[in-house]
Amino acid sequence: QLQASGGGLVQAGGSLRLSCAASGRTFSDVSIAWFRQAPGKEHEFVGGITWNNGARDYADSMKGRFTISRDYAKNTVYLQMNTLEPEDTAVYYCATSRFTNIPATTARYDYWGQGTQVTVSS
């Protein structure tokens, strides 16, 4: 089971760090990705990381503002979001995929967290 947390209300230009923790299992040879879904829109790939070697990939629009990292000891993946914009308002989900090339499509992901709301005010 995946637990996403850390969302909240922040002003434009601010920062948030989201966490994705695995309970009852440990991450292994998987990709862990963040997606987001704004009201009325489809899921959008934010970025991801491979658990074993730490390779990262980001959506072009997130590069430079968002950083994904992992903590082996805590079995947790983080999404550090800086310089947030109102357009970043969405529910953010973490998910794991058995494919280790960090797929950008939701269909490649097997397990999903419950989502955490991020709201950026202007």
PDB file of C-alpha atoms in Angstrom:
ATOM      1  CA  GLN A   1       0.000   0.000   0.000  1.00  0.00           C
ATOM      2  CA  LEU A   2       1.247   3.468  -0.891  1.00  0.00           C
ATOM      3  CA  GLN A   3       0.673   6.502   1.296  1.00  0.00           C
ATOM      4  CA  ALA A   4       1.054   9.932  -0.275  1.00  0.00           C
ATOM      5  CA  SER A   5       1.215  12.899   2.064  1.00  0.00           C
ATOM      6  CA  GLY A   6       2.499  16.434   2.381  1.00  0.00           C
ATOM      7  CA  GLY A   7      -0.028  18.336   0.337  1.00  0.00           C
ATOM      8  CA  GLY A   8      -1.569  21.585   1.428  1.00  0.00           C
ATOM      9  CA  LEU A   9      -2.263  25.201   0.592  1.00  0.00           C
ATOM     10  CA  VAL A  10       0.667  27.364  -0.453  1.00  0.00           C
ATOM     11  CA  GLN A  11       1.063  30.740  -2.082  1.00  0.00           C
ATOM     12  CA  ALA A  12       2.478  31.091  -5.566  1.00  0.00           C
ATOM     13  CA  GLY A  13       6.247  30.963  -5.458  1.00  0.00           C
ATOM     14  CA  GLY A  14       6.250  28.726  -2.418  1.00  0.00           C
ATOM     15  CA  SER A  15       7.426  25.169  -1.935  1.00  0.00           C
ATOM     16  CA  LEU A  16       6.043  21.854  -0.762  1.00  0.00           C
ATOM     17  CA  ARG A  17       7.547  18.427  -0.285  1.00  0.00           C
ATOM     18  CA  LEU A  18       5.353  15.411  -0.882  1.00  0.00           C
ATOM     19  CA  SER A  19       6.142  11.974   0.474  1.00  0.00           C
ATOM     20  CA  CYS A  20       5.239   8.547  -0.819  1.00  0.00           C
ATOM     21  CA  ALA A  21       5.745   5.737   1.672  1.00  0.00           C
ATOM     22  CA  ALA A  22       5.205   2.038   1.129  1.00  0.00           C
ATOM     23  CA  SER A  23       3.512   0.233   3.984  1.00  0.00           C
ATOM     24  CA  GLY A  24       3.490  -3.526   4.280  1.00  0.00           C
ATOM     25  CA  ARG A  25       6.055  -3.899   1.546  1.00  0.00           C
ATOM     26  CA  THR A  26       9.361  -2.481   0.515  1.00  0.00           C
ATOM     27  CA  PHE A  27      10.185  -0.882  -2.767  1.00  0.00           C
ATOM     28  CA  SER A  28      12.343  -3.111  -4.937  1.00  0.00           C
ATOM     29  CA  ASP A  29      13.066  -3.203  -8.646  1.00  0.00           C
ATOM     30  CA  VAL A  30      10.388  -0.726  -9.630  1.00  0.00           C
ATOM     31  CA  SER A  31       9.781   2.739 -10.925  1.00  0.00           C
ATOM     32  CA  ILE A  32       7.993   5.089  -8.572  1.00  0.00           C
ATOM     33  CA  ALA A  33       6.320   8.020 -10.260  1.00  0.00           C
ATOM     34  CA  TRP A  34       4.267  11.031  -9.385  1.00  0.00           C
ATOM     35  CA  PHE A  35       1.207  11.951 -11.377  1.00  0.00           C
ATOM     36  CA  ARG A  36      -1.196  14.772 -10.827  1.00  0.00           C
ATOM     37  CA  GLN A  37      -4.791  15.378 -11.758  1.00  0.00           C
ATOM     38  CA  ALA A  38      -6.339  18.811 -11.915  1.00  0.00           C
ATOM     39  CA  PRO A  39     -10.135  19.202 -11.839  1.00  0.00           C
ATOM     40  CA  GLY A  40     -11.648  18.144 -15.119  1.00  0.00           C
ATOM     41  CA  LYS A  41      -8.353  16.921 -16.534  1.00  0.00           C
ATOM     42  CA  GLU A  42      -6.655  13.594 -17.014  1.00  0.00           C
ATOM     43  CA  HIS A  43      -3.730  12.333 -15.005  1.00  0.00           C
ATOM     44  CA  GLU A  44      -0.507  14.090 -15.934  1.00  0.00           C
ATOM     45  CA  PHE A  45       2.939  12.560 -15.498  1.00  0.00           C
ATOM     46  CA  VAL A  46       5.103  14.678 -13.206  1.00  0.00           C
ATOM     47  CA  GLY A  47       8.227  12.568 -12.913  1.00  0.00           C
ATOM     48  CA  GLY A  48       9.635   9.383 -11.491  1.00  0.00           C
ATOM     49  CA  ILE A  49      12.612   7.534 -10.097  1.00  0.00           C
ATOM     50  CA  THR A  50      13.874   3.993 -10.274  1.00  0.00           C
ATOM     51  CA  TRP A  51      14.285   2.583  -6.818  1.00  0.00           C
ATOM     52  CA  ASN A  52      17.418   0.527  -7.427  1.00  0.00           C
ATOM     53  CA  ASN A  53      19.697   2.956  -9.243  1.00  0.00           C
ATOM     54  CA  GLY A  54      18.009   6.293  -8.683  1.00  0.00           C
ATOM     55  CA  ALA A  55      17.574   7.210 -12.334  1.00  0.00           C
ATOM     56  CA  ARG A  56      15.141  10.086 -12.717  1.00  0.00           C
ATOM     57  CA  ASP A  57      12.889  11.452 -15.406  1.00  0.00           C
ATOM     58  CA  TYR A  58      10.634  14.470 -15.391  1.00  0.00           C
ATOM     59  CA  ALA A  59       7.967  15.953 -17.561  1.00  0.00           C
ATOM     60  CA  ASP A  60       9.463  18.856 -19.481  1.00  0.00           C
ATOM     61  CA  SER A  61       7.269  21.406 -17.738  1.00  0.00           C
ATOM     62  CA  MET A  62       8.488  20.239 -14.311  1.00  0.00           C
ATOM     63  CA  LYS A  63      12.204  20.243 -14.995  1.00  0.00           C
ATOM     64  CA  GLY A  64      14.082  22.720 -12.880  1.00  0.00           C
ATOM     65  CA  ARG A  65      11.252  23.212 -10.385  1.00  0.00           C
ATOM     66  CA  PHE A  66      10.518  19.672  -9.173  1.00  0.00           C
ATOM     67  CA  THR A  67      12.977  17.156  -7.774  1.00  0.00           C
ATOM     68  CA  ILE A  68      12.348  13.516  -6.921  1.00  0.00           C
ATOM     69  CA  SER A  69      14.497  11.654  -4.425  1.00  0.00           C
ATOM     70  CA  ARG A  70      14.384   8.461  -2.397  1.00  0.00           C
ATOM     71  CA  ASP A  71      15.321   7.422   1.118  1.00  0.00           C
ATOM     72  CA  TYR A  72      16.223   3.767   1.481  1.00  0.00           C
ATOM     73  CA  ALA A  73      16.043   3.766   5.255  1.00  0.00           C
ATOM     74  CA  LYS A  74      12.533   5.211   5.282  1.00  0.00           C
ATOM     75  CA  ASN A  75      11.345   3.344   2.196  1.00  0.00           C
ATOM     76  CA  THR A  76      10.011   6.650   0.957  1.00  0.00           C
ATOM     77  CA  VAL A  77      10.106   8.687  -2.221  1.00  0.00           C
ATOM     78  CA  TYR A  78       9.853  12.462  -2.136  1.00  0.00           C
ATOM     79  CA  LEU A  79       8.684  15.108  -4.567  1.00  0.00           C
ATOM     80  CA  GLN A  80      10.184  18.501  -3.786  1.00  0.00           C
ATOM     81  CA  MET A  81       8.219  21.212  -5.548  1.00  0.00           C
ATOM     82  CA  ASN A  82       9.611  24.726  -5.744  1.00  0.00           C
ATOM     83  CA  THR A  83       8.403  27.945  -7.320  1.00  0.00           C
ATOM     84  CA  LEU A  84       4.857  26.648  -7.319  1.00  0.00           C
ATOM     85  CA  GLU A  85       2.305  28.204  -9.630  1.00  0.00           C
ATOM     86  CA  PRO A  86      -1.505  28.193  -9.473  1.00  0.00           C
ATOM     87  CA  GLU A  87      -1.393  25.846 -12.471  1.00  0.00           C
ATOM     88  CA  ASP A  88       0.253  23.241 -10.223  1.00  0.00           C
ATOM     89  CA  THR A  89      -2.977  22.915  -8.240  1.00  0.00           C
ATOM     90  CA  ALA A  90      -4.034  19.278  -8.432  1.00  0.00           C
ATOM     91  CA  VAL A  91      -4.295  16.032  -6.552  1.00  0.00           C
ATOM     92  CA  TYR A  92      -0.891  14.405  -6.601  1.00  0.00           C
ATOM     93  CA  TYR A  93      -0.572  10.635  -6.693  1.00  0.00           C
ATOM     94  CA  CYS A  94       2.367   8.309  -6.381  1.00  0.00           C
ATOM     95  CA  ALA A  95       2.395   4.970  -8.114  1.00  0.00           C
ATOM     96  CA  THR A  96       4.719   2.041  -8.724  1.00  0.00           C
ATOM     97  CA  SER A  97       5.427   0.210 -11.951  1.00  0.00           C
ATOM     98  CA  ARG A  98       7.207  -3.081 -12.549  1.00  0.00           C
ATOM     99  CA  PHE A  99       8.717  -1.404 -15.621  1.00  0.00           C
ATOM    100  CA  THR A 100      12.019   0.180 -14.674  1.00  0.00           C
ATOM    101  CA  ASN A 101      12.142   2.754 -17.467  1.00  0.00           C
ATOM    102  CA  ILE A 102       9.860   5.206 -15.616  1.00  0.00           C
ATOM    103  CA  PRO A 103       6.841   5.031 -17.914  1.00  0.00           C
ATOM    104  CA  ALA A 104       4.893   8.228 -18.386  1.00  0.00           C
ATOM    105  CA  THR A 105       1.541   6.525 -18.904  1.00  0.00           C
ATOM    106  CA  THR A 106      -0.812   5.556 -16.099  1.00  0.00           C
ATOM    107  CA  ALA A 107      -1.573   2.162 -17.658  1.00  0.00           C
ATOM    108  CA  ARG A 108       1.960   0.996 -16.853  1.00  0.00           C
ATOM    109  CA  TYR A 109       1.503   1.509 -13.124  1.00  0.00           C
ATOM    110  CA  ASP A 110       0.232  -1.254 -10.865  1.00  0.00           C
ATOM    111  CA  TYR A 111      -0.202   0.307  -7.440  1.00  0.00           C
ATOM    112  CA  TRP A 112      -1.445   3.762  -6.564  1.00  0.00           C
ATOM    113  CA  GLY A 113      -1.546   5.859  -3.436  1.00  0.00           C
ATOM    114  CA  GLN A 114      -4.677   7.709  -2.380  1.00  0.00           C
ATOM    115  CA  GLY A 115      -3.516  11.139  -3.544  1.00  0.00           C
ATOM    116  CA  THR A 116      -2.748  14.342  -1.700  1.00  0.00           C
ATOM    117  CA  GLN A 117      -4.222  17.729  -2.571  1.00  0.00           C
ATOM    118  CA  VAL A 118      -1.931  20.593  -3.508  1.00  0.00           C
ATOM    119  CA  THR A 119      -3.501  24.019  -3.840  1.00  0.00           C
ATOM    120  CA  VAL A 120      -1.471  27.005  -4.972  1.00  0.00           C
ATOM    121  CA  SER A 121      -3.062  30.395  -4.472  1.00  0.00           C
ATOM    122  CA  SER A 122      -2.195  33.405  -6.610  1.00  0.00           C
TER     123      SER A 122
END
